[in-house]
């Protein structure tokens, strides 16, 4: 049973009563849970006459741009423009991340923010200094947590737009209910969303079956040419160079989910995706079972996340990054 802190909830709702303008932040390379939880709050706040804007450090992927109220999002705005937005807001809400570095160029704005901050998140080790914190690692997604909180507010009127956004975050963070994070209570929330009128099959279609031919060929190329399987370590990894990405006209989000494919190989329990970028290498980790990839990411790759899904960054070349990865994986072989 997920327990919410009642004092926090009341404090949050009291704060909302004095609020006209909210500014929401979510993390770089926003996913379905980041965009979904932000836009669910937008929809819910509309019903209590609160104006809400959402700030994202960079562009959301194509398959999320159809979500209701997407026009309330501003992407990749300059730091000074975001500063001005904070100044005209009464309240800042941070969703689906728990340390300011996850908003990259806006990190200092959050660290120095004088407006009240509400944090709603489901990752471990929160490091963000918030006025009110809702952080719970037992929920499947930030969207689930947003719903558990907001449904206690008798003033909010929930509608299909709201429920659609919550559902998107839940399915994208649980691999459509396939990961262990899909606990029994989550399905109660899903029933409530269905009762609010969500078109669940349409939503799944919009999220998963709207990719370009190019993106599917990019996946084919990646699995064929860029996946290394190390059966002796029960591990497989994928790397993508800048050149690979250029060849396939890479768009944000195009490699989303690639890291999960090697996990479908029998006896592979640890996977990684290394994506070369202009100034660094973006890394995703996934595991099945007990190997704690968030600790691995934090210890060796400046990152963090969940036990079975984490990410990080490397500032050395992709070749050296891969060498380090193999070395550290061998050191942890007994845990995988
Ligand atoms: P993804 O591999 O999908 O980018 O991220 C998987 C999980 O790890 C997400 O829950 C995300 O929040 C977390 N994560 C990804 N990159 C980083 C990072 O650089 N730092 C931290 N602390 N967490 C990350
Ligand atoms: Mn999430």
Coordinates of C-alpha atoms and ligand atoms in Angstrom, one line a residue:
X1 CA 0.0 0.0 0.0
X2 CA 1.5 3.3 -1.0
X3 CA 1.4 5.8 1.8
X4 CA 1.3 9.6 1.2
X5 CA 2.4 12.1 3.8
X6 CA -0.9 13.7 4.8
X7 CA 0.8 16.9 6.1
X8 CA 2.6 17.3 2.8
X9 CA -0.6 16.9 0.9
X10 CA -2.5 19.4 3.0
X11 CA 0.4 21.9 2.8
X12 CA 0.5 21.4 -1.0
X13 CA -3.2 22.0 -1.4
X14 CA -3.1 25.0 0.9
X15 CA -0.3 26.4 -1.3
X16 CA -2.4 25.8 -4.4
X17 CA -5.3 27.9 -2.9
X18 CA -3.0 31.0 -3.0
X19 CA -1.5 30.2 -6.4
X20 CA -2.4 31.8 -9.7
X21 CA 0.7 30.8 -11.8
X22 CA 2.6 27.6 -11.7
X23 CA 5.9 26.8 -13.5
X24 CA 6.7 23.1 -13.9
X25 CA 10.2 21.8 -14.6
X26 CA 11.0 18.4 -15.9
X27 CA 14.2 16.7 -17.0
X28 CA 16.4 16.8 -20.1
X29 CA 15.6 14.3 -22.8
X30 CA 12.0 14.2 -21.5
X31 CA 10.2 10.9 -21.6
X32 CA 6.6 9.9 -21.4
X33 CA 6.6 10.2 -17.6
X34 CA 8.2 13.6 -17.6
X35 CA 5.8 15.1 -20.2
X36 CA 2.8 13.1 -19.0
X37 CA 3.1 14.2 -15.4
X38 CA 3.7 17.8 -16.4
X39 CA 0.7 17.9 -18.7
X40 CA -1.5 16.1 -16.2
X41 CA -0.8 18.8 -13.7
X42 CA -1.6 21.4 -16.4
X43 CA -5.0 19.8 -17.0
X44 CA -5.8 19.4 -13.3
X45 CA -4.8 22.9 -12.5
X46 CA -7.0 24.3 -15.3
X47 CA -10.0 23.1 -13.3
X48 CA -9.0 25.2 -10.3
X49 CA -8.1 28.3 -12.4
X50 CA -4.4 28.0 -12.1
X51 CA -2.3 28.9 -15.2
X52 CA 0.5 26.5 -15.7
X53 CA 3.6 26.5 -18.0
X54 CA 6.0 23.7 -18.4
X55 CA 9.8 24.2 -19.0
X56 CA 11.8 21.4 -20.6
X57 CA 15.6 21.8 -21.2
X58 CA 15.3 20.3 -24.7
X59 CA 12.8 19.0 -27.2
X60 CA 10.3 16.3 -26.4
X61 CA 10.1 13.4 -28.8
X62 CA 7.6 13.3 -31.7
X63 CA 5.5 10.5 -30.2
X64 CA 4.6 12.7 -27.2
X65 CA 3.7 15.9 -29.0
X66 CA 0.0 15.0 -29.5
X67 CA -0.6 15.0 -25.8
X68 CA -3.4 17.4 -24.6
X69 CA -2.2 20.9 -23.6
X70 CA 1.2 20.3 -25.2
X71 CA 1.1 24.0 -26.2
X72 CA 1.7 24.8 -22.5
X73 CA 5.3 23.5 -22.9
X74 CA 8.3 25.6 -23.7
X75 CA 11.4 23.7 -24.8
X76 CA 15.0 24.7 -24.7
X77 CA 14.3 28.3 -23.8
X78 CA 17.3 30.6 -22.8
X79 CA 18.2 30.7 -19.1
X80 CA 17.2 34.4 -18.9
X81 CA 13.8 33.7 -20.3
X82 CA 13.2 30.9 -17.8
X83 CA 14.4 33.1 -15.0
X84 CA 11.7 35.6 -16.1
X85 CA 9.1 32.8 -16.0
X86 CA 10.1 31.9 -12.5
X87 CA 9.8 35.5 -11.4
X88 CA 6.2 35.7 -12.6
X89 CA 5.2 32.4 -11.0
X90 CA 3.9 31.8 -7.5
X91 CA 5.0 28.2 -7.3
X92 CA 7.5 25.9 -9.0
X93 CA 6.9 22.2 -9.3
X94 CA 9.6 19.7 -10.3
X95 CA 8.5 16.4 -11.7
X96 CA 10.3 13.1 -12.5
X97 CA 13.7 14.2 -11.4
X98 CA 15.3 14.9 -8.0
X99 CA 18.5 16.7 -8.5
X100 CA 19.0 20.0 -10.3
X101 CA 21.7 18.7 -12.7
X102 CA 18.9 16.9 -14.5
X103 CA 17.6 20.2 -15.9
X104 CA 21.1 21.0 -17.2
X105 CA 21.3 24.7 -18.1
X106 CA 18.5 25.6 -15.7
X107 CA 20.2 23.9 -12.7
X108 CA 21.4 27.1 -11.1
X109 CA 17.9 28.7 -11.4
X110 CA 16.5 25.9 -9.3
X111 CA 19.3 26.0 -6.8
X112 CA 18.8 29.8 -6.3
X113 CA 15.0 29.8 -6.6
X114 CA 13.3 31.8 -3.9
X115 CA 9.8 30.7 -4.9
X116 CA 8.3 27.6 -3.1
X117 CA 9.3 24.4 -4.8
X118 CA 7.2 21.2 -4.8
X119 CA 9.0 18.0 -5.8
X120 CA 7.1 15.0 -7.1
X121 CA 9.3 12.2 -8.1
X122 CA 9.9 8.4 -7.8
X123 CA 13.8 8.1 -8.0
X124 CA 16.1 7.3 -5.2
X125 CA 18.3 9.7 -3.2
X126 CA 16.5 13.0 -3.7
X127 CA 19.0 15.9 -3.7
X128 CA 16.8 18.8 -4.6
X129 CA 16.0 21.3 -1.9
X130 CA 12.2 21.6 -2.0
X131 CA 9.7 23.2 0.2
X132 CA 7.4 20.2 -0.1
X133 CA 8.7 16.8 -1.2
X134 CA 6.7 13.9 -2.5
X135 CA 9.2 11.2 -3.3
X136 CA 8.3 7.6 -3.4
X137 CA 10.4 4.9 -5.0
X138 CA 7.6 2.3 -4.6
X139 CA 5.3 3.9 -7.3
X140 CA 5.7 2.9 -10.9
X141 CA 6.0 6.4 -12.2
X142 CA 5.8 10.1 -11.3
X143 CA 2.4 10.0 -13.1
X144 CA 1.0 7.4 -10.7
X145 CA 2.2 9.5 -7.8
X146 CA 0.7 12.7 -9.2
X147 CA -2.6 10.9 -9.5
X148 CA -2.4 9.5 -5.9
X149 CA -1.8 13.0 -4.6
X150 CA -4.3 15.0 -6.7
X151 CA -7.2 12.7 -6.3
X152 CA -7.3 13.7 -2.7
X153 CA -8.1 17.3 -3.6
X154 CA -11.9 17.7 -3.7
X155 CA -11.7 20.9 -5.7
X156 CA -10.0 19.5 -8.8
X157 CA -12.2 18.2 -11.6
X158 CA -10.5 15.3 -13.5
X159 CA -11.2 14.8 -17.2
X160 CA -10.0 12.6 -20.1
X161 CA -7.2 15.0 -21.0
X162 CA -5.8 14.6 -17.5
X163 CA -6.2 10.9 -17.5
X164 CA -4.6 10.4 -20.9
X165 CA -1.4 12.2 -19.7
X166 CA -1.3 10.1 -16.5
X167 CA -1.8 6.9 -18.5
X168 CA 1.0 7.8 -20.9
X169 CA 3.5 8.2 -18.0
X170 CA 2.4 4.9 -16.5
X171 CA 2.7 2.8 -19.7
X172 CA 6.0 4.4 -20.8
X173 CA 7.7 3.9 -17.4
X174 CA 6.4 0.3 -16.9
X175 CA 7.0 -1.0 -20.5
X176 CA 3.2 -1.3 -20.7
X177 CA 2.9 -3.0 -17.4
X178 CA 5.8 -5.5 -18.1
X179 CA 8.3 -4.4 -15.4
X180 CA 8.3 -5.4 -11.7
X181 CA 7.2 -1.8 -10.9
X182 CA 3.7 -2.6 -12.0
X183 CA 2.4 -3.4 -8.6
X184 CA -1.2 -4.5 -7.9
X185 CA -2.4 -1.1 -6.7
X186 CA -1.4 0.5 -10.0
X187 CA -4.2 -1.3 -11.7
X188 CA -6.7 0.5 -9.4
X189 CA -5.4 3.7 -10.8
X190 CA -5.8 2.3 -14.4
X191 CA -9.4 1.5 -13.7
X192 CA -9.9 5.1 -12.5
X193 CA -8.3 6.4 -15.7
X194 CA -10.5 4.2 -17.9
X195 CA -13.5 5.5 -16.0
X196 CA -12.4 9.0 -16.9
X197 CA -12.7 8.0 -20.6
X198 CA -9.2 7.3 -21.8
X199 CA -8.9 5.6 -25.1
X200 CA -6.2 3.2 -24.0
X201 CA -5.7 1.4 -27.3
X202 CA -5.4 4.7 -29.2
X203 CA -2.9 5.9 -26.7
X204 CA -0.7 2.8 -27.0
X205 CA -0.9 3.2 -30.8
X206 CA 0.2 6.9 -30.6
X207 CA 3.1 6.1 -28.4
X208 CA 4.5 3.0 -29.9
X209 CA 3.2 2.7 -33.5
X210 CA 3.9 6.1 -35.0
X211 CA 7.6 5.8 -35.8
X212 CA 9.2 6.6 -39.1
X213 CA 10.5 3.9 -41.5
X214 CA 13.9 5.4 -40.9
X215 CA 13.8 4.9 -37.2
X216 CA 12.9 1.2 -37.6
X217 CA 15.8 0.8 -40.0
X218 CA 18.1 2.5 -37.5
X219 CA 17.0 0.0 -34.9
X220 CA 17.7 -2.8 -37.4
X221 CA 21.2 -1.4 -38.1
X222 CA 21.9 -0.9 -34.4
X223 CA 21.0 -4.5 -33.5
X224 CA 22.9 -5.9 -36.4
X225 CA 26.1 -3.8 -36.4
X226 CA 26.3 -2.1 -32.9
X227 CA 25.2 -4.7 -30.4
X228 CA 28.0 -6.6 -28.5
X229 CA 26.9 -9.7 -26.5
X230 CA 29.1 -10.9 -23.7
X231 CA 27.4 -14.2 -22.7
X232 CA 30.1 -15.0 -20.1
X233 CA 29.1 -11.8 -18.2
X234 CA 25.3 -12.2 -18.9
X235 CA 25.7 -8.7 -20.4
X236 CA 25.2 -7.0 -23.7
X237 CA 25.7 -3.4 -24.8
X238 CA 25.0 -1.2 -27.8
X239 CA 27.0 1.8 -28.9
X240 CA 26.0 4.5 -31.4
X241 CA 28.6 6.9 -32.8
X242 CA 27.8 10.4 -34.0
X243 CA 28.3 9.1 -37.6
X244 CA 25.8 6.4 -37.1
X245 CA 23.2 8.9 -35.9
X246 CA 24.0 11.3 -38.8
X247 CA 23.6 8.4 -41.3
X248 CA 20.1 7.8 -40.0
X249 CA 19.1 11.5 -39.5
X250 CA 18.8 10.9 -35.8
X251 CA 16.0 12.8 -34.0
X252 CA 15.6 13.2 -30.2
X253 CA 14.0 10.1 -28.8
X254 CA 15.0 7.9 -31.8
X255 CA 17.1 5.6 -29.6
X256 CA 14.5 5.5 -26.8
X257 CA 14.0 1.9 -25.8
X258 CA 16.9 0.5 -27.8
X259 CA 18.6 -0.5 -24.5
X260 CA 15.8 -2.9 -23.7
X261 CA 16.2 -5.1 -26.8
X262 CA 19.3 -7.0 -25.6
X263 CA 17.5 -7.9 -22.4
X264 CA 15.2 -10.1 -24.5
X265 CA 18.2 -12.4 -25.2
X266 CA 18.1 -15.5 -23.0
X267 CA 20.3 -15.2 -19.9
X268 CA 21.2 -11.5 -20.6
X269 CA 20.5 -9.6 -17.4
X270 CA 22.5 -6.4 -17.8
X271 CA 22.4 -4.1 -20.8
X272 CA 23.8 -0.7 -21.7
X273 CA 23.4 1.8 -24.5
X274 CA 26.2 4.3 -25.2
X275 CA 25.3 7.2 -27.4
X276 CA 28.0 9.6 -28.6
X277 CA 27.0 13.2 -28.5
X278 CA 28.9 16.4 -29.4
X279 CA 30.3 17.0 -25.9
X280 CA 29.8 13.7 -24.1
X281 CA 28.5 10.2 -24.2
X282 CA 24.9 9.6 -22.9
X283 CA 24.5 6.2 -21.2
X284 CA 21.5 4.1 -20.3
X285 CA 21.6 1.0 -18.2
X286 CA 19.0 -1.7 -17.7
X287 CA 19.0 -4.9 -15.6
X288 CA 16.7 -7.8 -14.9
X289 CA 16.9 -9.1 -11.3
X290 CA 19.1 -8.0 -8.5
X291 CA 21.9 -6.1 -10.2
X292 CA 21.6 -2.4 -9.1
X293 CA 22.3 -0.4 -12.2
X294 CA 21.7 2.9 -10.4
X295 CA 24.6 2.2 -8.1
X296 CA 26.8 1.2 -11.0
X297 CA 25.8 4.4 -12.9
X298 CA 26.5 6.5 -9.9
X299 CA 29.8 4.9 -9.0
X300 CA 31.3 4.9 -12.5
X301 CA 29.3 7.1 -14.9
X302 CA 28.1 10.3 -13.0
X303 CA 24.6 9.1 -13.0
X304 CA 21.8 7.4 -11.1
X305 CA 18.2 6.3 -11.5
X306 CA 16.3 3.2 -10.4
X307 CA 17.5 -0.3 -9.4
X308 CA 16.7 -1.8 -12.8
X309 CA 16.8 1.4 -15.0
X310 CA 19.4 4.1 -14.8
X311 CA 21.5 6.4 -16.8
X312 CA 24.7 8.5 -16.8
X313 CA 27.2 10.4 -18.8
X314 CA 30.9 10.1 -19.7
X315 CA 33.1 13.0 -20.8
X316 CA 35.9 10.9 -22.3
X317 CA 35.8 9.3 -25.8
X318 CA 33.2 6.6 -26.6
X319 CA 36.1 4.0 -27.1
X320 CA 37.6 4.7 -23.7
X321 CA 34.1 4.8 -22.1
X322 CA 33.4 1.3 -23.5
X323 CA 36.7 0.0 -22.2
X324 CA 35.9 1.3 -18.8
X325 CA 32.4 -0.2 -19.0
X326 CA 33.8 -3.6 -19.8
X327 CA 36.4 -3.4 -17.0
X328 CA 33.8 -2.4 -14.4
X329 CA 31.3 -5.0 -15.6
X330 CA 33.9 -7.7 -15.1
X331 CA 34.5 -6.5 -11.6
X332 CA 30.8 -6.8 -10.9
X333 CA 30.3 -10.1 -12.9
X334 CA 29.4 -12.1 -9.7
X335 CA 26.4 -9.7 -9.0
X336 CA 24.9 -9.9 -12.5
Ligands
LIG1 P1 17.1 6.5 -19.6 O1 18.1 5.4 -19.8 O2 15.7 6.2 -20.0 O3 17.6 7.8 -20.1 O4 17.0 6.7 -18.0 C1 16.7 5.7 -17.2 C2 16.5 6.1 -15.8 O5 17.7 6.7 -15.2 C3 15.5 7.3 -15.7 O6 14.6 7.0 -14.6 C4 16.3 8.5 -15.4 O7 15.6 9.4 -14.6 C5 17.6 8.0 -14.8 N1 18.7 8.7 -15.4 C6 19.1 8.8 -16.7 N2 20.2 9.5 -16.9 C7 20.5 10.0 -15.7 C8 21.6 10.8 -15.2 O8 22.5 11.3 -16.0 N3 21.6 11.0 -13.9 C9 20.7 10.5 -13.0 N4 20.8 10.8 -11.7 N5 19.7 9.7 -13.4 C10 19.6 9.5 -14.8
LIG2 MN1 9.7 8.4 -14.4

